[in-house]
Coordinates of C-alpha atoms (C1' of nucleotides) in Angstrom, one line a residue:
Chain U
X1 CA 97.5 98.3 62.9
X2 CA 100.6 97.4 64.4
X3 CA 101.3 98.2 68.2
X4 CA 104.3 100.2 69.0
X5 CA 107.4 98.4 69.9
X6 CA 108.6 100.9 71.8
X7 CA 106.4 100.8 74.6
X8 CA 108.2 102.6 77.3
X9 CA 109.6 100.6 80.2
X10 CA 108.4 101.0 83.3
X11 CA 109.4 99.3 86.4
X12 CA 107.6 96.1 86.4
X13 CA 107.5 95.0 90.0
X14 CA 105.7 91.6 89.9
X15 CA 104.2 92.5 86.5
X16 CA 101.1 94.7 87.2
X17 CA 98.9 95.2 84.2
X18 CA 99.3 97.7 81.7
X19 CA 96.7 100.3 82.8
X20 CA 97.6 100.0 86.3
X21 CA 101.5 100.8 85.5
X22 CA 100.1 103.8 83.7
X23 CA 98.1 104.8 86.7
X24 CA 101.1 104.4 89.2
X25 CA 103.3 106.3 86.9
X26 CA 101.0 109.3 86.7
X27 CA 100.6 109.0 90.3
X28 CA 103.9 109.0 91.0
X29 CA 104.7 112.1 89.1
X30 CA 102.0 114.0 90.7
X31 CA 102.9 112.6 94.3
X32 CA 106.7 113.6 93.7
X33 CA 105.7 117.0 92.3
X34 CA 107.1 116.3 89.0
X35 CA 103.6 117.5 87.9
X36 CA 102.4 120.0 90.3
X37 CA 98.6 121.0 90.5
X38 CA 97.4 122.7 87.6
X39 CA 99.6 121.1 85.4
X40 CA 98.1 119.5 82.4
X41 CA 98.9 115.9 81.8
X42 CA 99.5 114.7 78.3
X43 CA 96.3 114.2 76.1
X44 CA 94.9 110.6 75.8
X45 CA 96.5 110.4 72.4
X46 CA 99.9 111.1 73.7
X47 CA 99.8 108.6 76.3
X48 CA 98.6 106.1 73.9
X49 CA 101.8 106.8 72.3
X50 CA 104.1 106.8 75.2
X51 CA 102.8 103.4 76.4
X52 CA 101.9 102.0 73.1
X53 CA 98.4 101.2 74.0
X54 CA 94.9 101.9 73.1
X55 CA 93.0 104.8 74.0
X56 CA 90.5 102.7 76.5
X57 CA 93.6 101.4 78.5
X58 CA 94.9 104.9 79.1
X59 CA 91.2 105.9 79.7
X60 CA 90.9 103.4 82.4
X61 CA 93.8 104.5 84.1
X62 CA 92.7 108.1 84.1
X63 CA 89.2 107.4 85.2
X64 CA 90.5 105.7 88.0
X65 CA 92.6 108.7 88.8
X66 CA 89.8 111.0 88.6
X67 CA 87.4 109.1 90.5
X68 CA 90.2 109.1 93.7
X69 CA 90.4 113.1 93.0
X70 CA 93.8 113.3 91.9
X71 CA 93.2 114.5 88.6
X72 CA 90.1 116.7 86.9
X73 CA 89.2 115.7 83.3
X74 CA 87.7 118.5 81.2
X75 CA 86.5 118.0 77.7
X76 CA 88.5 119.8 74.8
X77 CA 90.8 121.3 77.6
X78 CA 92.5 117.9 78.7
X79 CA 93.3 116.5 82.0
X80 CA 94.7 118.3 85.0
X81 CA 96.5 117.6 88.5
X82 CA 94.2 118.6 91.1
X83 CA 94.8 121.4 93.5
X84 CA 94.2 120.0 96.8
X85 CA 92.5 122.6 98.9
X86 CA 91.8 120.3 101.9
X87 CA 94.1 117.6 103.6
X88 CA 91.4 115.0 102.9
X89 CA 91.9 112.1 105.7
X90 CA 90.0 108.9 105.9
X91 CA 88.8 108.6 109.7
X92 CA 88.2 105.1 110.2
X93 CA 85.9 104.6 113.5
X94 CA 85.4 101.0 114.2
X95 CA 82.4 99.5 116.0
X96 CA 83.7 99.9 119.7
X97 CA 83.6 96.3 120.4
X98 CA 85.5 95.2 117.0
X99 CA 88.1 98.0 117.7
X100 CA 89.0 96.7 121.4
X101 CA 88.7 92.9 120.4
X102 CA 91.1 93.9 117.4
X103 CA 93.4 95.4 119.6
X104 CA 93.6 91.6 121.6
X105 CA 92.0 92.9 124.6
X106 CA 88.9 91.8 126.6
X107 CA 85.9 93.8 125.7
X108 CA 83.4 94.4 128.3
X109 CA 80.0 95.8 127.9
X110 CA 77.6 97.3 130.6
X111 CA 74.3 98.3 130.2
X112 CA 73.5 101.3 132.3
X113 CA 70.0 102.6 131.2
X114 CA 67.7 101.7 128.4
X115 CA 64.3 103.1 128.3
X116 CA 61.7 103.3 125.4
X117 CA 59.5 106.5 125.4
X118 CA 57.4 108.7 123.4
X119 CA 59.7 111.2 121.8
X120 CA 60.1 114.7 123.6
X121 CA 60.9 117.6 122.2
X122 CA 64.5 117.4 123.3
X123 CA 64.6 113.9 121.7
X124 CA 63.4 115.2 118.2
X125 CA 65.9 118.1 118.4
X126 CA 68.7 115.9 119.0
X127 CA 67.9 113.5 116.2
X128 CA 66.8 116.3 113.8
X129 CA 63.4 114.5 113.1
X130 CA 60.3 116.6 112.7
X131 CA 57.9 114.1 113.7
X132 CA 59.1 111.1 115.5
X133 CA 56.8 108.8 117.8
X134 CA 59.0 106.4 119.8
X135 CA 62.6 106.4 120.5
X136 CA 64.9 104.1 122.8
X137 CA 67.5 105.9 125.0
X138 CA 70.4 104.0 126.1
X139 CA 73.4 104.8 128.0
X140 CA 76.3 102.2 128.3
X141 CA 80.0 101.8 129.3
X142 CA 82.5 99.8 127.0
X143 CA 85.7 98.6 128.7
X144 CA 89.0 97.3 127.7
X145 CA 90.5 94.5 129.8
X146 CA 88.3 95.7 132.6
X147 CA 89.2 99.6 132.3
X148 CA 86.5 101.9 131.4
X149 CA 87.2 102.7 127.5
X150 CA 84.2 104.8 126.4
X151 CA 80.7 105.7 127.6
X152 CA 77.8 105.8 125.1
X153 CA 74.6 107.9 125.0
X154 CA 72.4 107.1 122.1
X155 CA 69.1 107.6 120.8
X156 CA 67.4 105.7 118.4
X157 CA 64.2 106.6 116.3
X158 CA 62.0 103.5 116.6
X159 CA 59.7 104.7 113.8
X160 CA 62.8 104.9 111.5
X161 CA 64.3 101.5 112.8
X162 CA 61.4 99.3 114.1
X163 CA 63.7 96.2 114.1
X164 CA 65.4 97.7 117.1
X165 CA 62.7 97.1 119.3
X166 CA 63.3 93.3 119.3
X167 CA 67.3 93.9 120.0
X168 CA 68.2 92.9 123.5
X169 CA 70.7 95.9 124.1
X170 CA 71.4 94.3 127.5
X171 CA 73.8 91.9 125.8
X172 CA 74.7 93.3 122.5
X173 CA 75.9 96.8 122.3
X174 CA 73.8 99.0 120.4
X175 CA 76.5 100.2 118.2
X176 CA 77.6 96.6 116.9
X177 CA 73.8 95.7 116.7
X178 CA 73.1 98.8 114.4
X179 CA 76.1 98.4 112.1
X180 CA 75.1 94.8 111.3
X181 CA 71.5 95.2 111.0
X182 CA 70.5 98.6 109.9
X183 CA 71.6 100.0 106.5
X184 CA 72.3 103.8 106.5
X185 CA 73.4 106.2 103.7
X186 CA 74.8 109.3 105.7
X187 CA 76.9 109.7 108.7
X188 CA 78.3 112.4 110.2
X189 CA 80.9 113.0 112.9
X190 CA 81.5 115.7 115.0
X191 CA 84.6 116.0 117.3
X192 CA 85.1 118.1 120.1
X193 CA 86.9 118.2 123.6
X194 CA 85.3 118.8 127.1
X195 CA 86.3 118.1 130.4
X196 CA 84.7 115.5 132.7
X197 CA 81.7 116.6 135.0
X198 CA 80.9 114.3 138.0
X199 CA 79.0 111.8 136.2
X200 CA 81.2 111.2 133.1
X201 CA 84.5 111.1 135.8
X202 CA 82.7 108.4 137.7
X203 CA 81.7 106.1 135.0
X204 CA 85.1 106.6 133.0
X205 CA 87.2 106.4 136.4
X206 CA 88.9 109.5 136.0
X207 CA 89.4 112.7 137.6
X208 CA 86.6 115.6 137.4
X209 CA 88.0 117.9 135.2
X210 CA 90.2 115.4 133.0
X211 CA 89.8 116.1 129.3
X212 CA 87.6 114.0 127.1
X213 CA 87.4 113.6 123.8
X214 CA 83.7 113.7 122.4
X215 CA 82.4 112.0 119.1
X216 CA 78.9 113.2 118.3
X217 CA 77.6 110.8 115.3
X218 CA 74.4 111.1 113.6
X219 CA 73.3 108.6 111.1
X220 CA 70.8 108.7 108.4
X221 CA 69.0 106.6 105.8
X222 CA 67.9 108.7 102.6
X223 CA 67.9 112.1 104.9
X224 CA 65.6 110.3 107.6
X225 CA 67.4 110.3 110.8
X226 CA 68.0 106.8 112.5
X227 CA 70.3 107.4 115.3
X228 CA 72.4 109.9 117.1
X229 CA 75.0 109.0 119.7
X230 CA 77.2 110.8 121.7
X231 CA 80.9 108.5 122.7
X232 CA 83.0 109.9 125.6
X233 CA 86.5 108.8 125.9
X234 CA 89.3 109.6 128.2
X235 CA 91.0 112.1 126.1
X236 CA 94.6 111.7 127.1
X237 CA 94.7 107.9 126.8
X238 CA 92.5 107.4 123.6
X239 CA 93.6 108.6 120.4
X240 CA 91.6 109.1 117.0
X241 CA 93.9 108.2 113.9
X242 CA 93.2 109.4 110.4
X243 CA 95.3 108.6 107.7
X244 CA 95.4 110.3 104.3
X245 CA 94.2 108.1 101.4
X246 CA 95.4 109.0 98.0
X247 CA 93.0 107.0 95.8
Chain B
X1 CA 74.1 91.6 66.7
X2 CA 70.7 93.3 67.9
X3 CA 70.5 95.0 71.0
X4 CA 68.4 94.1 73.5
X5 CA 65.0 95.8 73.4
X6 CA 63.7 95.2 76.9
X7 CA 66.2 97.2 78.7
X8 CA 65.0 97.7 82.1
X9 CA 63.4 101.3 82.5
X10 CA 65.5 103.1 85.2
X11 CA 64.3 106.4 86.5
X12 CA 66.0 108.5 84.0
X13 CA 66.6 111.7 85.9
X14 CA 68.1 114.1 83.6
X15 CA 69.5 111.0 81.4
X16 CA 72.7 110.0 82.9
X17 CA 74.8 107.6 81.0
X18 CA 73.9 103.9 81.2
X19 CA 76.8 102.8 83.3
X20 CA 76.3 105.1 86.0
X21 CA 72.6 104.3 85.9
X22 CA 73.6 100.7 86.4
X23 CA 75.9 102.1 89.5
X24 CA 73.5 104.1 91.1
X25 CA 70.9 101.4 90.8
X26 CA 73.2 99.0 92.4
X27 CA 74.5 101.1 94.9
X28 CA 70.8 102.0 95.9
X29 CA 69.8 98.5 96.5
X30 CA 73.1 98.1 98.9
X31 CA 72.6 101.3 100.7
X32 CA 68.9 100.6 101.3
X33 CA 69.6 97.1 102.3
X34 CA 67.7 95.4 99.7
X35 CA 71.2 93.6 98.9
X36 CA 72.5 93.4 102.4
X37 CA 76.6 92.8 102.8
X38 CA 77.5 89.3 101.7
X39 CA 74.9 89.1 99.0
X40 CA 76.1 88.0 95.8
X41 CA 75.1 90.6 92.9
X42 CA 73.9 89.1 89.8
X43 CA 76.7 87.8 87.3
X44 CA 78.0 90.3 85.0
X45 CA 76.0 88.2 82.1
X46 CA 72.7 88.7 84.0
X47 CA 73.2 92.2 84.5
X48 CA 73.9 92.5 80.6
X49 CA 70.6 91.0 80.1
X50 CA 68.9 92.8 82.9
X51 CA 70.1 96.3 81.2
X52 CA 70.5 95.2 77.7
X53 CA 73.9 96.3 77.1
X54 CA 77.4 95.0 77.0
X55 CA 79.8 93.5 79.4
X56 CA 82.1 96.3 79.3
X57 CA 79.3 98.7 80.4
X58 CA 78.4 96.8 83.4
X59 CA 82.0 96.2 84.3
X60 CA 82.9 99.6 84.3
X61 CA 80.0 100.2 86.6
X62 CA 81.1 97.5 88.9
X63 CA 84.8 98.6 88.8
X64 CA 83.6 102.1 90.0
X65 CA 81.6 100.4 92.9
X66 CA 84.6 98.2 93.6
X67 CA 87.0 101.3 93.8
X68 CA 84.7 103.1 96.0
X69 CA 84.8 99.8 98.5
X70 CA 81.1 99.0 98.2
X71 CA 81.6 95.8 96.8
X72 CA 84.3 92.9 96.3
X73 CA 84.6 91.1 93.2
X74 CA 86.1 87.8 93.2
X75 CA 87.0 85.6 90.1
X76 CA 85.0 82.9 89.3
X77 CA 83.0 83.3 92.7
X78 CA 81.2 86.4 91.3
X79 CA 80.8 89.8 93.1
X80 CA 79.6 90.4 96.6
X81 CA 78.4 93.5 98.6
X82 CA 81.1 94.4 101.2
X83 CA 80.5 94.1 104.9
X84 CA 81.6 97.5 106.5
X85 CA 83.7 96.7 109.6
X86 CA 84.4 100.2 109.8
X87 CA 82.6 103.6 109.7
X88 CA 84.7 105.4 107.2
X89 CA 84.6 109.0 107.1
X90 CA 86.2 111.6 105.3
X91 CA 87.8 114.3 107.7
X92 CA 88.4 117.1 105.5
X93 CA 91.1 119.3 107.4
X94 CA 91.6 122.7 105.8
X95 CA 94.6 124.8 105.8
X96 CA 93.6 127.0 108.9
X97 CA 93.9 130.3 106.8
X98 CA 91.4 128.9 104.3
X99 CA 89.4 127.6 106.7
X100 CA 88.8 130.7 108.3
X101 CA 88.5 133.1 105.4
X102 CA 85.9 130.5 104.0
X103 CA 84.0 131.3 106.8
X104 CA 83.9 134.7 106.1
X105 CA 86.0 135.9 109.0
X106 CA 89.0 138.2 109.1
X107 CA 92.2 136.0 109.8
X108 CA 95.1 136.9 112.0
X109 CA 98.5 135.2 112.0
X110 CA 101.3 135.8 114.7
X111 CA 104.5 134.3 114.6
X112 CA 105.5 133.7 118.2
X113 CA 108.8 131.9 117.7
X114 CA 110.9 130.6 114.8
X115 CA 114.2 128.9 115.0
X116 CA 116.5 127.2 112.7
X117 CA 118.9 124.8 114.5
X118 CA 120.8 121.5 114.2
X119 CA 118.2 118.8 115.0
X120 CA 118.3 117.6 118.7
X121 CA 117.7 113.9 119.6
X122 CA 114.1 115.0 120.9
X123 CA 113.6 116.6 117.3
X124 CA 114.5 113.3 115.5
X125 CA 112.4 111.4 117.6
X126 CA 109.3 113.8 116.9
X127 CA 109.7 113.4 113.2
X128 CA 110.7 110.0 113.2
X129 CA 113.9 110.5 111.1
X130 CA 116.7 108.8 111.8
X131 CA 119.5 111.2 110.6
X132 CA 118.3 115.0 110.1
X133 CA 120.8 117.6 109.9
X134 CA 118.8 120.9 110.4
X135 CA 115.1 121.7 111.3
X136 CA 113.2 124.5 111.7
X137 CA 111.0 124.9 114.9
X138 CA 108.2 127.4 114.6
X139 CA 105.3 128.4 117.1
X140 CA 102.8 130.6 116.0
X141 CA 98.8 131.7 116.6
X142 CA 96.1 131.7 114.2
X143 CA 93.0 134.1 115.1
X144 CA 89.5 134.5 113.5
X145 CA 88.1 138.0 114.0
X146 CA 91.1 138.8 116.7
X147 CA 89.8 135.9 118.7
X148 CA 92.3 133.1 119.2
X149 CA 91.6 130.2 117.0
X150 CA 94.3 127.9 117.4
X151 CA 97.9 127.7 118.3
X152 CA 100.3 125.8 116.4
X153 CA 103.8 124.2 117.0
X154 CA 105.6 122.7 114.2
X155 CA 109.1 121.2 113.4
X156 CA 110.3 121.1 109.5
X157 CA 112.9 118.9 108.5
X158 CA 115.3 121.3 106.5
X159 CA 117.1 118.4 104.9
X160 CA 114.0 116.8 103.5
X161 CA 112.3 120.5 102.7
X162 CA 115.3 122.5 101.8
X163 CA 113.1 125.4 99.9
X164 CA 111.7 126.1 103.7
X165 CA 114.9 128.0 104.4
X166 CA 113.5 130.6 102.0
X167 CA 110.2 130.9 103.2
X168 CA 109.4 133.8 105.3
X169 CA 107.3 132.6 108.1
X170 CA 106.9 135.9 109.5
X171 CA 103.9 136.8 107.2
X172 CA 102.8 133.4 105.8
X173 CA 101.7 130.7 107.9
X174 CA 103.9 127.4 107.6
X175 CA 100.9 125.5 107.1
X176 CA 99.9 127.3 103.8
X177 CA 103.1 127.6 102.7
X178 CA 103.5 124.0 102.9
X179 CA 100.4 123.0 101.3
X180 CA 101.1 125.0 98.3
X181 CA 104.9 124.4 97.8
X182 CA 105.6 121.0 98.9
X183 CA 104.4 118.0 97.6
X184 CA 103.6 114.8 100.0
X185 CA 102.3 111.3 99.8
X186 CA 101.4 110.2 103.4
X187 CA 99.6 112.0 106.1
X188 CA 98.7 110.6 109.3
X189 CA 96.5 112.8 112.0
X190 CA 96.2 111.8 115.7
X191 CA 93.6 113.5 117.4
X192 CA 93.0 113.6 121.2
X193 CA 91.9 115.8 124.1
X194 CA 94.0 117.6 126.8
X195 CA 93.5 120.6 129.3
X196 CA 95.2 123.6 128.7
X197 CA 98.2 124.3 130.8
X198 CA 99.4 127.8 131.5
X199 CA 101.0 128.4 128.5
X200 CA 98.2 127.0 126.3
X201 CA 95.5 129.0 128.3
X202 CA 97.4 132.3 127.8
X203 CA 97.8 131.8 124.2
X204 CA 94.2 130.9 123.5
X205 CA 92.6 133.1 125.8
X206 CA 91.2 130.6 127.7
X207 CA 91.2 129.4 131.4
X208 CA 93.7 127.0 132.7
X209 CA 92.2 123.6 132.9
X210 CA 89.9 124.3 130.0
X211 CA 89.6 121.4 127.4
X212 CA 91.6 121.6 124.2
X213 CA 91.4 119.4 120.9
X214 CA 94.7 118.3 119.8
X215 CA 95.5 117.3 116.3
X216 CA 99.2 115.9 115.7
X217 CA 99.7 115.6 112.0
X218 CA 102.6 113.9 110.6
X219 CA 103.7 114.3 106.8
X220 CA 105.6 112.2 104.5
X221 CA 107.0 112.1 101.2
X222 CA 107.9 108.5 99.9
X223 CA 108.1 107.2 103.6
X224 CA 110.8 110.4 104.2
X225 CA 109.6 112.6 107.4
X226 CA 108.6 116.2 106.0
X227 CA 107.2 117.9 109.2
X228 CA 105.5 117.2 112.5
X229 CA 102.7 119.7 113.7
X230 CA 100.8 119.8 116.9
X231 CA 97.7 121.9 116.6
X232 CA 95.8 123.2 119.6
X233 CA 92.2 124.1 119.5
X234 CA 90.1 125.6 122.5
X235 CA 87.9 122.2 122.8
X236 CA 84.5 123.2 123.5
X237 CA 84.2 125.9 120.7
X238 CA 85.7 124.0 117.8
X239 CA 84.6 121.2 116.2
X240 CA 86.0 118.9 113.6
X241 CA 83.4 117.4 111.0
X242 CA 83.9 114.4 109.4
X243 CA 81.4 113.1 107.1
X244 CA 80.8 109.6 105.6
X245 CA 81.5 109.6 102.0
X246 CA 80.1 106.5 100.1
X247 CA 82.0 106.2 96.6
Chain D
dC1 C1' 88.6 59.0 101.8
dA2 C1' 92.0 61.9 100.8
dT3 C1' 94.5 64.1 97.2
dG4 C1' 95.8 65.7 93.3
dA5 C1' 94.7 67.0 88.4
dT6 C1' 91.5 68.8 85.2
dT7 C1' 87.6 71.4 83.6
dT8 C1' 84.7 75.0 83.8
dT9 C1' 83.4 79.9 84.4
dA10 C1' 83.3 84.7 86.3
dT11 C1' 86.0 88.3 86.5
dG12 C1' 90.3 91.0 84.6
dT13 C1' 92.5 93.2 81.0
dA14 C1' 93.1 94.6 76.6
dT15 C1' 91.7 96.0 71.2
dA16 C1' 89.7 98.7 67.3
dG17 C1' 86.4 101.3 66.1
dA18 C1' 82.1 104.4 66.3
dC19 C1' 79.4 108.0 67.8
dA20 C1' 78.2 111.6 71.6
dT21 C1' 79.2 115.9 73.7
dA22 C1' 80.9 119.6 75.5
dT23 C1' 83.9 123.5 75.0
dA24 C1' 88.3 126.4 73.7
dG25 C1' 89.6 128.7 70.1
dA26 C1' 88.9 130.5 65.7
dT27 C1' 85.7 133.2 62.7
dA28 C1' 81.8 136.0 61.0
dC29 C1' 79.2 139.6 61.8
dG30 C1' 77.0 143.7 63.7
Chain X
dC1 C1' 85.3 146.3 69.1
dG2 C1' 82.2 143.2 71.3
dT3 C1' 79.4 139.3 70.4
dA4 C1' 77.3 135.4 68.1
dT5 C1' 78.5 131.1 65.5
dC6 C1' 81.0 127.8 63.7
dT7 C1' 84.7 124.3 63.9
dA8 C1' 88.2 121.4 65.5
dT9 C1' 89.1 118.5 69.2
dA10 C1' 89.8 116.1 73.7
dT11 C1' 87.3 113.7 76.6
dG12 C1' 82.9 110.3 77.6
dT13 C1' 80.4 106.2 76.6
dC14 C1' 79.5 101.9 74.3
dT15 C1' 80.3 97.8 71.7
dA16 C1' 81.9 93.1 70.1
dT17 C1' 85.4 90.7 70.6
dA18 C1' 89.5 88.1 72.2
dC19 C1' 92.4 86.0 75.5
dA20 C1' 94.1 85.9 80.4
dT21 C1' 93.7 84.4 85.3
dA22 C1' 92.1 82.8 89.4
dA23 C1' 89.5 79.8 91.7
dA24 C1' 85.3 76.7 92.5
dA25 C1' 83.9 72.4 91.3
dT26 C1' 84.7 68.1 89.4
dC27 C1' 86.8 63.8 88.4
dA28 C1' 90.3 60.6 88.6
dT29 C1' 93.7 58.2 91.1
dG30 C1' 96.1 56.0 94.8

DNA sequence: CATGATTTTATGTATAGACATATAGATACG
DNA sequence: CGTATCTATATGTCTATACATAAAATCATG
């Protein structure tokens, strides 16, 4: 069968491949509102004709858009622009050491306290672990250019992460060590604001009553709790940036 | 050509399609750490043999994993498990009205102030717009079960969003109106903590000096600023939840 | 040894065709 | 009229094949 010669001309910037052109073209129509949420986008056979290509090619473009959650495909019914119910933003929380060095500032790390102990009831509650034997409790401070950047209060489940027993948290920050040595499957962050108490104020070198941004992060591997950490940042100087990512 | 009969048996839960089994199988090996970051996963022709299928099928599985940023594919070199430098979490920030009603609580909305004016230099700076004629400035309060939930301070670029002139922000919260009427392409959130000043304390019914969580959101369409909004939440009662999403 | 040309190879894109599957809409039936 | 059944159809998966492309590896050359 002869290919269509009336392939619609798209702005070929740098000659992207055809399926990417199709993907970008549809994406553009969605993002500009030309095809609003709920709109049924043309059937695959119509897109085949429009772009003069095979069904696999348009299907590949649509599959990627579906994976990016921009469209929804329903058998027999067609393909529809998704109605965004949430403003979905990607929050990239870097390992603190990496974050500071990426900013071109000198990273400082100070272990305040590190103890290994049998898990208390409070430890188990914090980790969300039913039966945990030993834990490591760590308190430490991160600084950038010798200015306090964040304080960290962490609990590691030694039964779930036995390798942590051999790690030297006096020299390596636990977050960096964990990120590079321990695979995980789920993480949850809870973000809130508090005011600094006496202890936090002293550690962060801010005034008592100054605002602090708090990130509580829980990490699991296959539903098993690995570690729970609370990070405390000076609230007015530190900002978390979350960017929308479409696709 | 005869298909391989030695197709590796995978735990067929509900009989997913083959490429999805392959995708999940590889995903599992990555997430359990069996294939650590940097590991070269088998070549496509090896996977073809292992799963007894065509190259297109393994390629589809790998493409999805690549789109989800779990692997990196390099021509000639092969396919590698990505080294996660960031803890990437998806922050779903709902429209406040939707968020409150989803919690089963009664939503209350109160317009505090709404004015249309020629943009001042400060307005332009806040929006990041070079030349903007008119803007709408809105202050309002959201409440849940008659308890103050958040206060909102928003600026809308009327040149970029002329439809906003016809909206009735006395009855409909601007966030909901915008989400349903105005397409956008980029959004950036900046999250920090402050302490309540006299005005914020009065509006949120909290003490002066109490911690507040602040979300500053800027929204653009094709690099053109549409709106800038600052949301102020009582810091200790409101929590933002960000979940890691893998794929 | 360094450097540039050549070969090899793994991924990237694309095709035509086949069959599977879910389901919206039409049709038959009680 | 409501309900069960059938049918048409759009998407979902998969194959076998072809050629493109980028880059690692090798080889030839000064």
